[in-house]
């Protein structure tokens, strides 16, 4: 059975921090992007494939296919899950995917979002989803890179 070594929210998906710091820190060897838009866009998929270091496997799924993959996975890999929003992870949890921890890494400013913590922004709906994820038994923390001190999201929701 594969092991999820990192489940990260980052609206940029694959970028330098993920590729260097988090891959090295976790020992991950298989990146799984869960994003409906990317899964349907051949050009975006090609760009993502070109961003992955040699020797690291990449899969790109929509939510339903990702849930099926994660529930039925029988490989022996170290998985890094990447999604743009907390709603994706909550949908996976509702479909029966067990996640011990989710790291909030990159949620930039956008319409309906306000400052949540340092350079992390979240909408009121996203904050509600954070709470639902935590209530479902998954811990959440903000941590941009592995060398940063993490901050528990539950303490930021009050």
C-alpha angles and dihedrals in degrees: 000000000000119000124227102227094174135013106187135181109214124149090209092056104194116025140131099290093050094045097048113024103029097040091051094042095050100033087230119174103176125052117201116193115198108197127127094209095049092044090058097043115081093191093053090046090054091050090051092048090053090052096058118094119243112273094029117108121221131202125176118199143167115237098270094048091044092053091049091047094048095045095046098035113133100170125110100235137129106241128207109196117203127189133161098226141027089240089072092057092044089053090051091050090050088053091055103266111145114220120177096193141005122202118212104214112154127013108151131199114286141151110305092012125112133182110294103168127349104307094352118103128192137176122233088254091053090051089053089051090050087057093048091051091051091046088053089061102262117125118223131201138174112235123149098189130006093253091059120094108251124236121210110240093212089067090055096053099068 
